[in-house]
Short mmCIF file of C-alpha atoms in Angstrom, two decimals:
data_model
loop_
_atom_site.label_atom_id
_atom_site.label_comp_id
_atom_site.label_asym_id
_atom_site.label_seq_id
_atom_site.Cartn_x
_atom_site.Cartn_y
_atom_site.Cartn_z
CA MET A 399 -13.86 7.70 13.32
CA PRO A 400 -11.42 10.60 12.89
CA SER A 401 -12.71 13.36 10.71
CA GLY A 402 -9.36 13.95 9.02
CA GLY A 403 -9.67 10.97 6.71
CA SER A 404 -11.73 11.08 3.54
CA CYS A 405 -11.19 7.61 2.13
CA THR A 406 -14.23 5.72 0.89
CA THR A 407 -14.32 2.26 2.48
CA SER A 408 -16.70 -0.67 2.61
CA PRO A 409 -17.82 -2.25 5.90
CA ARG A 410 -15.00 -4.80 5.43
CA GLY A 411 -12.48 -1.98 5.13
CA ASP A 412 -11.82 -2.64 1.42
CA ILE A 413 -11.03 0.39 -0.70
CA LYS A 414 -13.84 1.41 -3.04
CA LEU A 415 -13.67 3.86 -5.89
CA SER A 416 -15.07 7.33 -5.50
CA SER A 417 -18.06 8.25 -7.64
CA ARG A 418 -16.02 11.14 -9.07
CA ALA A 419 -14.72 9.20 -12.04
CA LEU A 420 -14.12 11.96 -14.55
CA PHE A 421 -10.73 13.47 -15.26
CA LYS A 422 -10.55 16.66 -13.20
CA LYS A 423 -9.21 19.78 -14.84
CA ASN A 424 -8.27 21.22 -11.45
CA TRP A 425 -5.85 18.37 -10.65
CA ALA A 426 -3.01 20.82 -11.20
CA ASN A 427 -4.04 22.57 -7.98
CA THR A 428 -4.53 19.41 -5.90
CA LEU A 429 -1.99 18.74 -3.14
CA ILE A 430 -1.24 15.02 -2.78
CA LYS A 431 0.21 13.68 0.45
CA VAL A 432 2.52 10.72 -0.14
CA ILE A 433 4.17 8.65 2.59
CA TYR A 434 7.17 7.08 0.91
CA ILE A 435 8.63 4.08 2.75
CA ALA A 436 12.34 4.25 1.90
CA GLY A 437 14.95 1.65 2.79
CA PHE A 438 16.53 -1.52 1.50
CA GLY A 439 14.44 -4.50 0.39
CA ARG A 440 13.26 -7.20 2.83
CA SER A 441 13.03 -4.66 5.65
CA GLY A 442 9.33 -5.11 6.43
CA SER A 443 7.97 -2.28 4.29
CA THR A 444 5.04 -4.30 2.92
CA LEU A 445 3.71 -5.14 6.37
CA LEU A 446 4.17 -1.56 7.58
CA GLY A 447 2.53 -0.24 4.42
CA ASN A 448 -0.47 -2.53 4.80
CA ILE A 449 -1.02 -1.42 8.38
CA LEU A 450 -0.81 2.25 7.42
CA GLY A 451 -3.03 1.60 4.41
CA SER A 452 -5.70 0.11 6.68
CA LEU A 453 -6.09 3.41 8.55
CA HIS A 454 -9.02 5.62 7.62
CA GLY A 455 -7.99 8.08 4.91
CA PHE A 456 -4.95 6.02 3.84
CA ILE A 457 -4.25 3.64 0.96
CA HIS A 458 -1.17 1.48 0.41
CA VAL A 459 -0.36 0.99 -3.29
CA GLY A 460 2.73 -1.17 -2.81
CA GLU A 461 5.85 -0.68 -4.93
CA LEU A 462 4.41 1.72 -7.49
CA ARG A 463 7.82 2.09 -9.12
CA TYR A 464 7.18 -1.26 -10.81
CA LEU A 465 3.72 -0.48 -12.18
CA TRP A 466 4.93 -0.20 -15.79
CA ASP A 467 6.59 -3.62 -15.94
CA ARG A 468 5.04 -5.78 -13.23
CA GLY A 469 1.61 -4.33 -13.89
CA PHE A 470 1.26 -3.64 -17.61
CA LEU A 471 3.86 -6.02 -19.05
CA GLU A 472 3.86 -9.00 -16.66
CA ASP A 473 0.35 -8.72 -15.19
CA TRP A 474 1.30 -9.55 -11.60
CA ASP A 475 -1.47 -10.08 -9.08
CA CYS A 476 -2.71 -7.06 -7.18
CA GLY A 477 -2.88 -7.28 -3.40
CA CYS A 478 -6.64 -7.74 -3.74
CA GLY A 479 -5.99 -11.17 -5.30
CA LYS A 480 -6.93 -10.31 -8.89
CA SER A 481 -4.41 -9.84 -11.66
CA PHE A 482 -3.50 -6.26 -12.53
CA SER A 483 -5.47 -6.45 -15.79
CA GLN A 484 -8.56 -7.72 -13.95
CA CYS A 485 -8.40 -5.37 -10.95
CA SER A 486 -11.17 -2.80 -11.37
CA PHE A 487 -9.36 -0.35 -9.09
CA TRP A 488 -6.22 -0.14 -11.21
CA GLN A 489 -8.04 -0.27 -14.53
CA LYS A 490 -10.20 2.72 -13.60
CA VAL A 491 -7.20 4.63 -12.26
CA ILE A 492 -5.32 4.02 -15.51
CA LYS A 493 -8.31 4.74 -17.75
CA ASP A 494 -8.82 8.08 -16.07
CA ILE A 495 -5.38 9.35 -17.11
CA ASN A 496 -5.73 8.04 -20.69
CA PHE A 497 -2.49 6.10 -20.37
CA PRO A 498 -1.40 4.48 -23.68
CA HIS A 499 -0.36 0.94 -22.70
CA VAL A 500 2.07 0.70 -25.60
CA ILE A 501 4.47 3.15 -23.95
CA ALA A 502 4.90 1.02 -20.80
CA PRO A 503 8.13 -0.59 -22.15
CA HIS A 504 9.44 2.88 -22.96
CA LEU A 505 8.82 4.10 -19.40
CA VAL A 506 10.59 1.03 -18.01
CA ASN A 507 13.56 1.90 -20.22
CA VAL A 508 13.50 5.55 -19.09
CA ARG A 509 13.39 4.43 -15.46
CA GLU A 510 16.29 2.00 -15.80
CA ARG A 511 18.45 4.42 -17.81
CA GLY A 512 17.52 7.47 -15.78
CA ILE A 513 18.54 8.67 -12.35
CA HIS A 514 19.75 5.94 -9.99
CA SER A 515 20.10 5.99 -6.22
CA ARG A 516 23.86 6.64 -6.29
CA HIS A 517 23.24 9.75 -8.38
CA LEU A 518 21.64 11.40 -5.35
CA LEU A 519 25.18 11.94 -4.05
CA TYR A 520 26.15 13.89 -7.17
CA PRO A 521 26.28 17.72 -7.15
CA PHE A 522 22.93 19.45 -7.55
CA THR A 523 23.76 20.83 -11.00
CA VAL A 524 24.49 17.31 -12.28
CA ARG A 525 21.29 15.94 -10.78
CA LYS A 526 19.31 18.78 -12.33
CA LEU A 527 20.65 17.93 -15.78
CA MET A 528 19.73 14.28 -15.26
CA MET A 529 16.25 15.20 -14.07
CA ASN A 530 15.64 17.18 -17.26
CA LYS A 531 15.65 13.84 -19.09
CA MET A 532 12.93 12.48 -16.80
CA ASN A 533 10.17 14.98 -17.63
CA GLU A 534 7.97 12.50 -19.49
CA TYR A 535 8.37 9.95 -16.71
CA LEU A 536 7.50 12.54 -14.05
CA TYR A 537 4.45 13.59 -16.07
CA TRP A 538 2.94 10.10 -15.96
CA LEU A 539 3.91 9.56 -12.33
CA LYS A 540 2.15 12.77 -11.36
CA LEU A 541 -1.03 11.84 -13.21
CA LEU A 542 -0.94 8.38 -11.64
CA TYR A 543 -0.82 9.66 -8.07
CA GLN A 544 -3.46 12.28 -8.83
CA SER A 545 -5.80 9.63 -10.21
CA ILE A 546 -5.27 7.37 -7.18
CA SER A 547 -6.05 10.27 -4.87
CA GLU A 548 -9.11 11.25 -6.88
CA HIS A 549 -10.61 7.76 -7.15
CA THR A 550 -10.11 6.69 -3.55
CA GLY A 551 -10.78 10.00 -1.85
CA CYS A 552 -7.85 9.11 0.41
CA GLU A 553 -5.82 11.92 1.89
CA TRP A 554 -2.67 9.81 2.25
CA ILE A 555 -1.06 7.52 -0.34
CA VAL A 556 1.51 5.05 1.00
CA ASP A 557 4.16 3.96 -1.53
CA SER A 558 6.61 1.26 -0.40
CA SER A 559 8.91 1.28 -3.45
CA LYS A 560 11.91 1.90 -1.12
CA PHE A 561 14.35 2.98 -3.87
CA PRO A 562 16.03 6.29 -2.94
CA SER A 563 15.87 7.25 -6.62
CA HIS A 564 12.09 6.84 -6.79
CA GLY A 565 11.70 8.90 -3.65
CA TYR A 566 13.82 11.61 -5.25
CA LEU A 567 11.58 11.61 -8.32
CA LEU A 568 8.50 12.05 -6.14
CA ASP A 569 10.25 14.85 -4.29
CA ASN A 570 10.58 16.69 -7.61
CA ILE A 571 6.92 16.44 -8.61
CA THR A 572 4.89 19.60 -8.17
CA ASN A 573 1.88 19.21 -5.85
CA ILE A 574 3.24 16.15 -4.03
CA ASN A 575 3.80 16.75 -0.32
CA LEU A 576 6.31 13.99 0.38
CA TYR A 577 6.97 12.34 3.74
CA ILE A 578 9.99 10.03 3.88
CA LEU A 579 9.46 7.11 6.26
CA HIS A 580 12.96 5.65 6.55
CA LEU A 581 12.56 2.01 7.59
CA VAL A 582 15.74 0.23 8.69
CA ARG A 583 16.16 -3.42 9.63
CA ASP A 584 19.20 -5.20 11.10
CA PRO A 585 21.47 -5.89 8.08
CA ARG A 586 22.20 -9.44 9.24
CA THR A 587 18.52 -10.30 9.25
CA VAL A 588 18.09 -8.55 5.90
CA SER A 589 20.98 -10.53 4.41
CA TYR A 590 19.36 -13.79 5.46
CA ALA A 591 16.02 -12.68 4.00
CA TRP A 592 17.73 -12.00 0.64
CA TRP A 593 19.61 -15.30 0.72
CA LYS A 594 16.74 -17.68 1.46
CA ARG A 595 14.34 -18.93 -1.21
CA THR A 596 11.01 -17.12 -1.08
CA LYS A 597 8.08 -17.76 -3.41
CA ASN A 598 6.63 -14.80 -5.26
CA LEU A 599 2.89 -15.33 -4.83
CA GLY A 600 2.06 -12.47 -7.18
CA LEU A 601 3.66 -14.01 -10.27
CA LYS A 602 1.97 -16.93 -12.01
CA SER A 603 4.91 -18.58 -13.78
CA ASN A 604 7.66 -21.12 -13.25
CA ARG A 605 9.94 -18.21 -12.27
CA ASN A 606 8.05 -17.50 -9.08
CA ILE A 607 11.07 -17.30 -6.78
CA MET A 608 11.87 -13.80 -5.54
CA PRO A 609 15.33 -12.40 -6.43
CA ARG A 610 18.18 -13.60 -4.22
CA PHE A 611 21.46 -11.90 -3.24
CA ASN A 612 24.45 -13.33 -1.45
CA PRO A 613 25.13 -11.72 1.97
CA ILE A 614 28.02 -9.60 0.68
CA LYS A 615 25.91 -7.98 -2.03
CA SER A 616 22.89 -7.41 0.20
CA ALA A 617 25.07 -5.92 2.97
CA THR A 618 26.78 -3.58 0.51
CA LEU A 619 23.45 -2.39 -0.90
CA TRP A 620 21.99 -2.03 2.60
CA LEU A 621 24.87 0.28 3.51
CA GLU A 622 24.64 2.26 0.27
CA TRP A 623 20.88 2.78 0.21
CA ASN A 624 20.47 3.63 3.88
CA TYR A 625 23.38 6.07 3.77
CA ILE A 626 21.89 7.80 0.71
CA ILE A 627 18.43 8.04 2.29
CA HIS A 628 19.81 9.44 5.53
CA HIS A 629 22.14 11.83 3.68
CA THR A 630 19.38 13.10 1.37
CA TRP A 631 16.42 13.55 3.72
CA SER A 632 17.40 13.35 7.40
CA TYR A 633 17.52 17.17 7.62
CA ASN A 634 13.98 17.44 6.23
CA LYS A 635 11.09 18.13 8.60
CA ASN A 636 9.09 15.45 6.76
CA TYR A 637 11.69 12.75 7.53
CA ILE A 638 10.60 9.94 9.88
CA PHE A 639 13.03 7.25 11.07
CA LEU A 640 11.83 3.82 12.21
CA ARG A 641 13.67 0.62 13.05
CA TYR A 642 11.83 -2.53 12.03
CA GLU A 643 12.73 -4.21 15.33
CA ASP A 644 11.07 -1.41 17.31
CA PHE A 645 8.05 -1.57 15.02
CA VAL A 646 7.36 -5.31 15.45
CA MET A 647 7.88 -5.14 19.22
CA GLN A 648 5.52 -2.17 19.64
CA PRO A 649 3.53 -1.77 16.41
CA ARG A 650 0.71 0.38 17.76
CA SER A 651 3.10 2.71 19.58
CA SER A 652 5.20 2.98 16.40
CA ILE A 653 2.13 3.92 14.35
CA PHE A 654 1.25 6.49 17.04
CA LYS A 655 4.63 8.17 16.51
CA ILE A 656 4.18 8.21 12.73
CA LEU A 657 0.70 9.73 13.06
CA ALA A 658 2.04 12.38 15.44
CA HIS A 659 4.65 13.35 12.85
CA LEU A 660 1.87 13.63 10.26
CA GLY A 661 -0.12 15.85 12.59
CA LEU A 662 -2.84 13.23 13.13
CA PRO A 663 -4.34 12.02 16.44
CA LYS A 664 -3.54 8.55 17.75
CA GLU A 665 -7.26 7.74 17.70
CA TYR A 666 -6.79 6.85 14.03
CA CYS A 667 -5.43 3.51 15.29
CA ASP A 668 -8.56 2.63 17.25
CA THR A 669 -10.38 1.20 14.24
CA ILE A 670 -7.68 -1.34 13.31
CA PHE A 671 -5.65 -2.21 16.44
CA ILE A 672 -7.17 -4.79 18.77
CA ASN A 673 -4.24 -4.47 21.18
CA GLU A 674 -0.59 -3.37 21.02
CA ASN A 675 0.44 -6.30 18.81
CA THR A 676 -2.75 -7.37 17.03
CA VAL A 677 -4.11 -5.47 14.05
CA LYS A 678 -6.87 -5.87 11.46
CA ILE A 679 -5.51 -5.52 7.93
CA ALA A 680 -7.82 -4.33 5.16
CA THR A 681 -7.46 -5.40 1.53
CA GLN A 682 -4.85 -3.25 -0.22
CA HIS A 683 -4.37 -2.69 -3.95
CA THR A 684 -0.62 -3.23 -3.87
CA ILE A 685 1.63 -3.53 -6.92
CA SER A 686 4.56 -5.83 -6.12
CA GLY A 687 6.04 -6.41 -2.67
CA ASN A 688 6.59 -9.20 -0.18
CA PRO A 689 4.03 -12.07 -0.17
CA VAL A 690 2.56 -10.69 3.08
CA ARG A 691 0.80 -8.09 0.91
CA PHE A 692 -1.92 -10.69 0.31
CA GLN A 693 -2.62 -11.05 4.04
CA LYS A 694 -5.79 -9.50 5.38
CA GLY A 695 -7.86 -9.81 8.50
CA VAL A 696 -6.55 -10.06 12.04
CA ILE A 697 -2.80 -10.73 12.35
CA SER A 698 -0.15 -10.70 15.06
CA VAL A 699 2.64 -8.34 14.01
CA LEU A 700 5.22 -9.95 16.31
CA SER A 701 4.69 -13.34 14.66
CA SER A 702 6.25 -11.92 11.48
CA TYR A 703 9.53 -11.24 13.27
CA GLN A 704 12.67 -13.12 12.19
CA ASP A 705 16.02 -12.61 13.85
CA MET A 706 19.55 -12.92 12.50
CA GLU A 707 20.30 -16.33 14.03
CA ASN A 708 19.33 -18.05 10.77
CA LEU A 709 22.45 -16.57 9.15
CA GLY A 710 25.65 -18.46 9.99
CA LEU A 711 28.15 -16.89 12.39
CA GLY A 712 30.75 -16.41 9.64
CA TRP A 713 28.35 -14.56 7.36
CA ARG A 714 27.01 -12.50 10.26
CA SER A 715 30.54 -11.33 11.02
CA ILE A 716 31.17 -10.39 7.38
CA VAL A 717 27.89 -8.49 7.12
CA SER A 718 28.63 -6.70 10.41
CA LEU A 719 32.01 -5.60 9.09
CA ILE A 720 30.59 -4.30 5.80
CA THR A 721 27.77 -2.37 7.46
CA LEU A 722 29.83 -1.17 10.43
CA PRO A 723 29.66 2.55 9.47
CA LEU A 724 25.89 2.62 10.03
CA LEU A 725 25.39 -0.03 12.72
CA LYS A 726 26.17 2.37 15.55
CA LYS A 727 24.24 5.27 13.99
CA PHE A 728 21.13 3.11 13.79
CA HIS A 729 21.72 1.64 17.28
CA TYR A 730 22.54 -1.94 16.29
CA ALA A 731 25.05 -4.04 18.23
CA LEU A 732 28.29 -4.92 16.44
CA GLN A 733 28.27 -8.45 17.86
CA SER A 734 25.24 -10.40 16.74
#
């Protein structure tokens, strides 16, 4: 097993908590490596995150942006199968930072009224003024990532929140070494994924259908978010670009390329990949995400692939027209 990883795992590959359970006074000097999967929703980030999180020294925490509401307020199920309030991993992480649960609604309000993805296109001076109002939010985010790093002993934390705005917040937290993994999927396939009815397996209520957008809205947001991500980080040495279609066709090779960008040897894949397309997924403590976050064990990555043919020709043409400015840049054909 590669020596670079330091994550404590069980023989089944499940994440266990480190014995170092006390709040560390030297956290201020701890460098935390975060791989942030950025992109638009329904682009395959949960599957990619779970594969990365199964590597030695990595943990995938899902869409951590939603911890305050979907964790504290709505008690969604963790990827381990237990509810957030019953998951020993999250409860110990939270206890260690002395987080007062009563302020969770306040942090949700700060998040929703704070910096949004479109604001990343504003002048720096304007963004700086907006960020000054996010200090309390950044304080708790920083403690949260530090506690995750401390309890797992993992060198790499994978966050699949996708929002450009959340990535920007992480980029402004001292001691976080941020890697942007820009995941892009064909907008016509994404539009179909947003349009169809999908059960939310993490929410135990009658409202267990995941949010749905019509193809025009999803195409517009796909264009906006991916442009903002590319505009904000593509110049950065820690920026990694990956098309979902390339990933599902050659998952192991795609992970090799990511590891190379992180400065890690490809041998990290040997413990989880059975062949190019087949991988062993370990249990992940994910907050929110696609229902595939509950999958574990041996899976075929290619079997998760869906193409755009499920979206009618008329809608495909409309989505192609809306997203035309980025189709060529991301090497997608105009005619679907």
